[in-house]
Coordinates of C-alpha atoms in Angstrom, one line a residue:
M1 CA 0.0 0.0 0.0
I2 CA 2.8 2.3 0.9
Y3 CA 4.6 1.4 -2.4
F4 CA 1.5 2.2 -4.4
L5 CA 1.1 5.6 -2.8
T6 CA 4.7 6.4 -3.4
Q7 CA 4.5 5.6 -7.1
L8 CA 1.3 7.6 -7.5
K9 CA 2.9 10.6 -6.0
K10 CA 5.7 10.4 -8.5
H11 CA 3.3 10.2 -11.4
L12 CA 1.2 13.1 -10.2
H13 CA 4.4 15.2 -9.8
L14 CA 5.5 14.4 -13.4
T15 CA 2.1 15.1 -14.7
A16 CA 2.0 18.5 -13.0
I17 CA 5.4 19.5 -14.5
I18 CA 4.2 18.6 -18.0
F19 CA 1.0 20.4 -17.5
I20 CA 2.8 23.5 -16.3
A21 CA 5.2 23.4 -19.3
I22 CA 2.2 23.1 -21.8
I23 CA 0.6 26.2 -20.1
L24 CA 3.9 28.2 -20.4
V25 CA 4.4 27.3 -24.1
T26 CA 0.9 28.1 -25.0
F27 CA 1.2 31.4 -23.2
S28 CA 4.4 32.2 -25.1
I29 CA 2.9 31.4 -28.5
T30 CA -0.2 33.4 -27.7
Q31 CA 1.9 36.5 -26.8
A32 CA 4.3 36.4 -30.0
S33 CA 3.7 38.8 -32.9
P34 CA 2.3 37.3 -36.1
P35 CA 4.7 37.3 -39.2
T36 CA 4.4 40.2 -41.6
S37 CA 5.2 38.2 -44.9
P38 CA 5.2 34.6 -46.0
Y39 CA 8.4 32.6 -45.6
T40 CA 10.9 32.9 -48.5
P41 CA 13.6 30.3 -48.9
P42 CA 17.2 31.5 -49.7
A43 CA 17.7 32.7 -53.3
E44 CA 20.3 30.0 -54.1
L45 CA 17.7 27.4 -53.1
N46 CA 14.9 29.0 -55.2
P47 CA 14.8 27.5 -58.7
N48 CA 12.6 30.3 -60.0
C49 CA 14.8 33.2 -59.2
T50 CA 15.6 35.7 -62.0
P51 CA 19.3 35.7 -63.0
G52 CA 20.9 39.0 -62.3
S53 CA 18.5 40.0 -59.5
A54 CA 19.7 40.9 -56.0
N55 CA 18.2 37.7 -54.5
C56 CA 19.6 35.4 -57.1
T57 CA 23.1 34.0 -57.2
V58 CA 24.4 31.6 -59.9
T59 CA 27.4 29.4 -59.5
P60 CA 29.7 29.9 -62.6
I61 CA 30.4 27.0 -64.9
A62 CA 34.1 26.2 -65.1
T63 CA 35.9 24.5 -68.1
G64 CA 35.9 20.8 -67.8
V65 CA 32.5 20.6 -66.1
S66 CA 30.1 18.1 -67.7
V67 CA 27.0 19.4 -69.3
G68 CA 23.9 17.4 -68.8
S69 CA 22.8 17.6 -72.5
G70 CA 24.1 19.1 -75.7
T71 CA 25.7 18.0 -79.0
T72 CA 29.4 17.8 -79.8
G73 CA 30.5 21.1 -81.5
S74 CA 27.7 23.1 -79.9
V75 CA 28.5 26.7 -79.1
L76 CA 26.2 27.5 -76.2
F77 CA 24.5 30.8 -76.0
V78 CA 21.8 32.4 -73.8
D79 CA 18.5 32.5 -75.8
S80 CA 15.7 35.0 -75.5
S81 CA 14.2 33.1 -72.5
G82 CA 17.5 33.4 -70.6
N83 CA 18.3 29.7 -71.0
L84 CA 21.4 28.1 -72.3
N85 CA 20.8 26.8 -75.8
Q86 CA 22.5 25.5 -79.0
D87 CA 21.9 25.8 -82.8
N88 CA 24.5 23.7 -84.5
A89 CA 23.1 24.4 -88.0
N90 CA 23.9 28.1 -87.6
L91 CA 26.8 28.1 -85.1
F92 CA 29.2 25.2 -84.9
W93 CA 32.7 24.6 -83.6
D94 CA 34.9 21.9 -85.1
D95 CA 37.2 21.1 -82.2
T96 CA 39.3 18.6 -84.1
N97 CA 40.4 21.1 -86.8
N98 CA 39.8 24.3 -84.7
R99 CA 37.4 25.8 -87.2
L100 CA 34.3 27.9 -86.7
G101 CA 31.3 27.4 -89.0
I102 CA 28.5 29.9 -89.4
G103 CA 25.6 28.4 -91.3
T104 CA 27.5 25.1 -91.7
T105 CA 28.4 22.1 -89.6
S106 CA 31.4 21.3 -91.8
P107 CA 33.7 24.3 -91.8
L108 CA 36.6 24.0 -94.2
L109 CA 38.6 27.0 -93.0
K110 CA 39.3 28.8 -89.8
L111 CA 36.1 30.8 -90.4
D112 CA 33.6 29.3 -92.8
V113 CA 30.4 31.3 -93.5
A114 CA 27.6 29.9 -95.5
G115 CA 25.5 32.9 -96.4
S116 CA 25.8 36.6 -96.7
G117 CA 28.1 38.7 -94.5
R118 CA 28.4 42.3 -93.5
L119 CA 31.4 44.2 -92.1
K120 CA 30.9 47.7 -90.7
G121 CA 33.9 50.0 -90.1
T122 CA 34.8 51.2 -86.6
A123 CA 34.0 54.7 -85.7
T124 CA 36.8 57.2 -85.1
S125 CA 38.4 56.8 -81.7
V126 CA 41.0 58.6 -79.6
L127 CA 44.4 57.0 -79.0
T128 CA 45.9 56.7 -75.5
G129 CA 48.7 59.3 -74.8
S130 CA 49.9 62.2 -76.9
I131 CA 51.9 62.8 -80.1
D132 CA 54.0 65.8 -80.8
P133 CA 54.6 65.6 -84.6
A134 CA 57.9 66.3 -86.2
A135 CA 58.7 66.8 -89.9
S136 CA 59.4 63.1 -90.3
T137 CA 57.7 59.9 -91.2
T138 CA 58.8 58.5 -87.8
V139 CA 56.2 59.3 -85.1
T140 CA 57.1 59.3 -81.4
G141 CA 54.3 59.1 -78.8
V142 CA 54.3 59.8 -75.1
G143 CA 52.2 57.4 -73.0
T144 CA 50.9 55.8 -76.2
L145 CA 50.0 52.1 -76.8
F146 CA 50.7 51.8 -80.5
T147 CA 51.3 48.0 -80.5
T148 CA 47.8 47.2 -78.9
E149 CA 45.7 50.1 -80.3
L150 CA 46.9 50.2 -83.9
I151 CA 47.7 47.9 -86.8
V152 CA 49.5 48.5 -90.1
G153 CA 47.0 50.1 -92.4
D154 CA 45.2 52.2 -89.8
R155 CA 45.2 55.9 -90.3
I156 CA 45.9 58.5 -87.6
T157 CA 45.1 62.1 -87.4
V158 CA 47.5 64.3 -85.5
T159 CA 47.0 68.1 -85.2
G160 CA 44.7 68.0 -88.3
Q161 CA 46.9 65.9 -90.6
T162 CA 46.0 62.3 -91.5
R163 CA 48.6 59.7 -92.3
T164 CA 48.6 55.9 -92.8
V165 CA 50.5 53.7 -90.4
T166 CA 53.1 51.6 -92.4
A167 CA 55.1 50.0 -89.5
I168 CA 54.9 49.8 -85.7
A169 CA 58.2 49.5 -83.8
S170 CA 56.9 49.8 -80.2
N171 CA 54.2 51.3 -78.0
T172 CA 55.8 54.8 -78.5
S173 CA 57.2 54.6 -82.1
L174 CA 55.7 54.0 -85.5
T175 CA 56.2 55.0 -89.1
V176 CA 53.7 56.6 -91.5
N177 CA 53.5 56.9 -95.3
T178 CA 54.1 60.6 -95.5
A179 CA 55.9 62.9 -93.1
F180 CA 53.9 65.0 -90.7
S181 CA 54.5 68.8 -90.5
N182 CA 56.2 70.1 -87.4
N183 CA 52.9 71.1 -85.7
A184 CA 51.7 71.5 -82.2
N185 CA 51.5 68.6 -79.7
D186 CA 48.2 66.7 -79.9
T187 CA 47.0 65.3 -76.6
S188 CA 44.1 63.4 -78.2
P189 CA 45.2 62.0 -81.6
D190 CA 42.5 60.2 -83.6
K191 CA 42.5 56.6 -84.9
L192 CA 40.7 55.7 -88.1
S193 CA 40.7 51.9 -88.3
A194 CA 41.1 50.0 -91.5
E195 CA 37.9 48.2 -92.4
F196 CA 39.5 45.0 -93.7
V197 CA 43.0 43.6 -93.8
V198 CA 44.3 40.4 -95.4
K199 CA 47.9 39.1 -94.8
D200 CA 49.8 36.0 -96.0
S201 CA 51.4 33.4 -93.8
S202 CA 54.5 35.5 -93.6
D203 CA 52.6 38.5 -92.3
N204 CA 52.9 40.4 -95.6
L205 CA 50.0 42.6 -96.6
D206 CA 48.0 41.2 -99.5
L207 CA 44.8 43.4 -99.4
I208 CA 43.5 46.3 -97.4
V209 CA 40.3 48.3 -97.3
S210 CA 41.0 51.6 -95.8
D211 CA 38.6 53.6 -93.6
N212 CA 38.0 55.9 -96.6
G213 CA 36.9 52.9 -98.8
R214 CA 40.0 52.7 -100.9
I215 CA 41.4 49.3 -101.7
G216 CA 45.1 48.4 -101.8
I217 CA 46.3 45.2 -103.4
G218 CA 49.7 43.7 -103.6
G219 CA 51.3 45.3 -100.6
T220 CA 49.7 48.7 -101.1
I221 CA 49.3 50.0 -97.5
A222 CA 48.1 53.5 -98.3
P223 CA 46.0 53.3 -101.5
D224 CA 46.1 56.6 -103.4
A225 CA 43.0 55.7 -105.6
E226 CA 39.8 53.8 -105.2
I227 CA 41.8 50.7 -106.3
D228 CA 45.6 50.8 -106.0
I229 CA 47.5 47.8 -107.2
N230 CA 51.2 47.5 -106.5
G231 CA 52.7 45.4 -109.3
G232 CA 51.1 42.4 -110.8
R233 CA 48.5 42.3 -113.6
I234 CA 44.8 42.6 -114.1
W235 CA 43.3 40.0 -116.4
I236 CA 39.8 40.1 -117.9
R237 CA 38.9 36.6 -119.2
D238 CA 35.7 36.5 -121.2
G239 CA 34.2 39.3 -119.2
V240 CA 33.9 43.1 -118.9
L241 CA 35.5 45.7 -116.7
G242 CA 33.9 49.1 -116.9
A243 CA 32.5 52.1 -115.2
L244 CA 28.9 53.0 -115.8
D245 CA 27.0 56.4 -115.6
A246 CA 23.6 55.0 -114.8
S247 CA 21.8 58.2 -115.7
A248 CA 23.2 58.3 -119.2
G249 CA 23.6 54.6 -119.7
S250 CA 27.2 55.0 -120.9
G251 CA 30.7 54.6 -119.5
L252 CA 34.0 53.0 -120.0
K253 CA 34.1 49.3 -121.0
L254 CA 37.2 47.1 -121.3
S255 CA 36.2 43.7 -122.6
A256 CA 38.0 40.4 -123.4
V257 CA 35.6 38.4 -125.5
S258 CA 36.7 35.5 -127.7
G259 CA 38.0 36.8 -130.9
Q260 CA 38.2 40.5 -129.9
G261 CA 39.8 42.9 -127.5
R262 CA 38.5 46.3 -126.9
I263 CA 39.0 49.4 -124.9
G264 CA 36.7 52.4 -125.4
A265 CA 33.4 54.1 -124.5
Y266 CA 30.4 51.9 -124.4
D267 CA 26.7 52.7 -124.6
Y268 CA 25.1 50.2 -122.2
V269 CA 21.5 51.1 -123.3
N270 CA 22.0 50.4 -127.0
D271 CA 24.9 47.9 -126.6
V272 CA 27.3 49.7 -128.9
Y273 CA 30.7 51.3 -128.6
T274 CA 30.7 55.1 -129.0
D275 CA 33.1 58.0 -128.6
L276 CA 35.1 58.2 -125.4
I277 CA 35.4 61.7 -124.2
L278 CA 38.2 62.6 -121.8
N279 CA 37.9 66.3 -121.0
A280 CA 38.2 67.9 -124.4
T281 CA 39.5 64.8 -126.0
S282 CA 37.8 62.3 -128.2
I283 CA 38.9 58.7 -128.8
N284 CA 36.8 57.0 -131.4
P285 CA 38.0 53.5 -132.1
A286 CA 34.6 52.2 -133.2
S287 CA 33.6 54.1 -136.4
D288 CA 36.5 55.2 -138.6
G289 CA 39.3 54.2 -136.2
N290 CA 40.6 57.8 -135.9
I291 CA 42.0 58.9 -132.5
G292 CA 41.9 62.5 -131.5
I293 CA 43.6 64.2 -128.6
G294 CA 42.5 67.8 -127.9
T295 CA 39.9 67.6 -130.7
T296 CA 36.5 65.9 -131.1
S297 CA 36.9 65.7 -134.9
P298 CA 40.2 63.8 -135.7
L299 CA 41.1 64.1 -139.3
G300 CA 43.5 61.2 -139.4
R301 CA 44.4 58.0 -137.6
F302 CA 46.0 60.1 -135.0
H303 CA 45.2 63.8 -134.6
S304 CA 46.7 65.8 -131.8
Y305 CA 45.6 69.4 -131.4
I306 CA 46.7 72.1 -128.9
S307 CA 45.6 75.7 -129.3
G308 CA 47.8 78.6 -128.4
A309 CA 51.6 79.1 -128.6
R310 CA 53.7 76.1 -127.7
T311 CA 57.1 76.1 -126.0
A312 CA 60.1 73.8 -126.2
T313 CA 58.8 71.7 -123.3
N314 CA 55.1 71.6 -124.3
Y315 CA 54.4 69.5 -127.4
S316 CA 51.2 68.5 -129.1
G317 CA 52.8 65.2 -129.7
Y318 CA 55.8 63.5 -128.1
L319 CA 57.4 60.2 -129.2
E320 CA 60.6 59.1 -127.4
N321 CA 63.1 56.6 -128.8
V322 CA 64.4 54.7 -125.7
S323 CA 67.3 53.2 -127.6
T324 CA 70.9 54.5 -127.2
N325 CA 71.6 54.8 -131.0
T326 CA 72.6 58.5 -131.5
T327 CA 72.0 58.2 -135.3
T328 CA 68.3 58.4 -134.6
D329 CA 68.6 61.9 -133.0
G330 CA 65.7 63.8 -134.5
I331 CA 62.8 66.0 -134.4
N332 CA 62.7 68.6 -131.6
K333 CA 59.8 70.8 -130.6
Y334 CA 56.8 71.5 -132.8
G335 CA 54.0 69.1 -133.7
L336 CA 56.1 65.9 -133.2
Y337 CA 59.1 65.4 -131.1
I338 CA 61.4 62.4 -131.4
T339 CA 64.4 62.0 -129.1
S340 CA 67.1 59.4 -128.4
T341 CA 68.6 58.6 -125.1
G342 CA 72.0 59.3 -126.7
D343 CA 73.8 62.6 -125.8
F344 CA 72.7 65.3 -128.2
T345 CA 71.3 68.8 -128.4
G346 CA 68.7 70.3 -130.7
S347 CA 67.8 73.8 -131.7
T348 CA 64.2 75.0 -131.1
G349 CA 63.5 78.0 -133.3
A350 CA 61.4 81.1 -132.6
S351 CA 58.1 80.8 -130.8
T352 CA 56.4 82.6 -133.7
N353 CA 57.2 79.8 -136.2
N354 CA 54.5 77.4 -137.1
Y355 CA 55.9 74.0 -137.9
G356 CA 54.0 70.8 -138.3
I357 CA 57.2 68.9 -137.9
Y358 CA 60.4 70.7 -136.9
I359 CA 63.7 69.1 -137.8
A360 CA 66.3 70.1 -135.3
T361 CA 70.1 70.3 -135.8
T362 CA 71.7 67.7 -133.7
S363 CA 75.2 67.2 -132.3
G364 CA 77.0 64.9 -130.0
G365 CA 76.8 61.6 -132.0
D366 CA 79.1 59.7 -134.3
N367 CA 76.7 60.3 -137.2
N368 CA 74.5 63.4 -136.8
Y369 CA 71.3 62.7 -138.9
D370 CA 68.0 64.4 -138.5
I371 CA 66.3 61.7 -140.5
Y372 CA 67.9 58.4 -141.4
A373 CA 66.2 55.6 -143.3
Q374 CA 67.3 52.0 -143.3
S375 CA 67.7 52.1 -147.1
G376 CA 70.5 54.7 -146.7
A377 CA 68.5 57.8 -147.4
Y378 CA 69.0 60.6 -144.9
L379 CA 68.7 64.2 -144.0
D380 CA 71.9 65.4 -142.4
A381 CA 72.4 68.1 -139.7
A382 CA 73.1 70.7 -142.4
G383 CA 69.7 70.1 -144.0
N384 CA 70.9 68.2 -147.1
W385 CA 68.7 65.4 -148.3
T386 CA 70.6 62.3 -149.7
N387 CA 68.7 59.6 -151.6
A388 CA 69.5 55.9 -151.4
S389 CA 71.0 54.9 -154.8
G390 CA 73.3 51.9 -154.4
K391 CA 73.2 49.4 -157.3
G392 CA 72.4 46.6 -154.8
L393 CA 69.1 48.3 -154.1
K394 CA 68.0 48.3 -157.7
E395 CA 66.9 45.9 -160.5
N396 CA 65.2 45.7 -163.9
F397 CA 67.8 47.9 -165.7
I398 CA 66.9 49.4 -169.1
T399 CA 69.4 51.2 -171.4
L400 CA 68.1 54.6 -172.5
D401 CA 68.3 56.5 -175.8
P402 CA 69.7 59.9 -174.8
N403 CA 68.3 61.6 -177.8
D404 CA 64.8 60.3 -177.0
I405 CA 65.1 61.6 -173.5
L406 CA 66.3 65.0 -174.8
N407 CA 63.4 65.3 -177.1
K408 CA 61.0 64.5 -174.3
I409 CA 62.7 67.2 -172.2
N410 CA 62.1 69.7 -175.0
L411 CA 58.4 68.7 -175.0
L412 CA 58.1 69.2 -171.2
S413 CA 56.4 72.4 -170.0
I414 CA 58.3 74.2 -167.2
Y415 CA 56.5 76.8 -165.1
E416 CA 57.1 79.2 -162.3
W417 CA 54.5 78.8 -159.5
N418 CA 53.7 78.6 -155.8
Y419 CA 51.9 76.0 -153.7
K420 CA 48.3 76.8 -152.7
T421 CA 49.2 76.3 -149.0
Q422 CA 52.0 78.8 -149.2
D423 CA 52.1 82.5 -149.5
S424 CA 52.2 83.7 -153.2
S425 CA 55.6 85.2 -152.6
K426 CA 57.2 81.8 -152.2
R427 CA 57.9 80.9 -155.9
H428 CA 59.2 77.7 -157.4
I429 CA 60.2 76.5 -160.9
G430 CA 59.5 73.0 -162.2
P431 CA 57.3 70.7 -164.2
M432 CA 53.8 69.5 -163.3
A433 CA 53.7 65.9 -162.1
E434 CA 51.1 65.0 -164.7
D435 CA 53.3 66.3 -167.5
F436 CA 56.4 64.6 -166.2
F437 CA 54.6 61.3 -165.9
N438 CA 53.2 61.6 -169.5
Q439 CA 56.6 62.1 -170.9
F440 CA 58.7 59.6 -168.9
H441 CA 56.2 57.3 -167.2
L442 CA 58.1 57.3 -163.9
G443 CA 56.8 56.9 -160.3
G444 CA 54.4 54.0 -160.8
Q445 CA 50.7 54.1 -160.2
D446 CA 50.8 57.5 -158.4
G447 CA 53.5 59.0 -160.6
D448 CA 51.1 61.6 -162.0
K449 CA 50.7 63.1 -158.5
S450 CA 54.3 63.5 -157.3
I451 CA 57.9 63.6 -158.6
S452 CA 60.8 61.9 -156.9
T453 CA 63.8 64.1 -156.4
I454 CA 66.0 61.5 -158.0
D455 CA 64.1 61.2 -161.3
P456 CA 64.5 64.8 -162.6
A457 CA 68.2 64.5 -161.8
G458 CA 68.5 61.3 -163.9
V459 CA 66.5 62.8 -166.7
A460 CA 68.7 65.9 -166.7
I461 CA 71.9 63.8 -166.7
V462 CA 70.7 61.8 -169.7
G463 CA 69.7 65.0 -171.5
I464 CA 73.1 66.5 -170.8
Q465 CA 74.8 63.4 -172.2
A466 CA 72.7 63.8 -175.4
L467 CA 73.6 67.5 -175.6
S468 CA 77.3 66.7 -175.0
K469 CA 77.2 64.2 -177.9
R470 CA 75.7 66.8 -180.2
V471 CA 78.2 69.4 -179.2
G472 CA 81.0 67.0 -179.9
D473 CA 79.7 66.0 -183.3
L474 CA 79.2 69.7 -184.2
E475 CA 82.8 70.4 -183.3
L476 CA 84.0 67.6 -185.6
R477 CA 81.9 68.9 -188.4
V478 CA 83.1 72.4 -188.0
S479 CA 86.7 71.2 -187.9
G480 CA 86.1 69.2 -191.2
A481 CA 86.9 65.9 -189.5
G482 CA 83.5 64.6 -190.1
V483 CA 81.1 62.7 -187.9
P484 CA 82.1 59.2 -187.0
S485 CA 80.3 56.4 -188.8
G486 CA 77.2 55.2 -187.0
S487 CA 76.9 58.2 -184.8
S488 CA 73.4 59.2 -183.8
D489 CA 73.4 62.6 -182.4
G490 CA 70.1 63.8 -183.7
L491 CA 71.6 66.4 -185.9
D492 CA 70.7 64.8 -189.3

């Protein structure tokens, strides 16, 4: 009985303690303030957090980390939903050959683009540091970073002058194509980046597109024209190279079509070649084949025209013999000028003289000829014309009857006259070509239009021989010796 009461007492005591604890906890909960917002788990545990927000942290992916999905060669990118994605058909990396394909999964080069491309030049920027230009092609900078901010082919503007970078030695030293002037220090020099640069495996420049749109080919770093080619050739194979004025439908056309080669003006509208006008110059290879320089109405195969007085260094035509043969020293000054690289001098004449061709007196050579023909005919420095007359140059010899020639001379009309193109005061004496031809039939098909200088001399010599024979026979008759038997002097 005593044991039972003792145990009951213990249980009642424990029950009282538990009861009091429950009352205290209930009282504490009842007195606590209610929460002002729902419970939010930490951001790194929230799968719906927005990347970049203050409550969202993303563990970076390091190289070598396995990706749960993806295809070999994928170039991962963040899509419009903010998720990592891939598009191998349009962006692919060939890790075996280290090639990037855009629009292809089989790139054949370092960069292989299947589709159109577009390159846009970089806007003008300011270089680091300052440049105090000197009168030199070597440019020295202070605090500059030439090796990292510039490449060969870029242009720089320093104190208002723009030059092209041709070499970079260090961060503070480079070379330009043309020397700067010794201007004031520029604390903010400008950089004009080249739009496109191509180099070979030895780092030699092959092609450049400058910021001003000019193209340099073959090592041309600073192109001086829209297309500037250094050496090499341009070939047109079964195609056309030309410039077109769209408004007029005409332009310059150079074509290489099977069976023909042309250069000239071209009417794209009517598909015909026309005159090519260069300033006041007409070149017309299509109609009559004449070429005019300084005139739109060429009167011959080559017609050069310059108005106004000319000087010794200003010729309407200039042909230069690049050989060193001084025997070809020739025409100096008016209308046509021919010179040799041999040592010679030529007179020029007064500026008031009007010469179509001016034959200058030459000196300094072994044989000083103003005109020399391969046949042996020549005009010497003194103005004497000498015909070629060697026997080896001739054939079909015919023996003449001196009396017959003398009789024809007597029938030939000789006049005093002047050429229509000369002033009437410039008089001459001689036969007409038509009369001379009718009597002697010399000069061939066009013998009735001109007379060779050698033919009248020959006719005169034969006539003199006939007269000499007659005089001799007369002397014999007068002396009583008589005329030799068989003599034919035309006196009987």
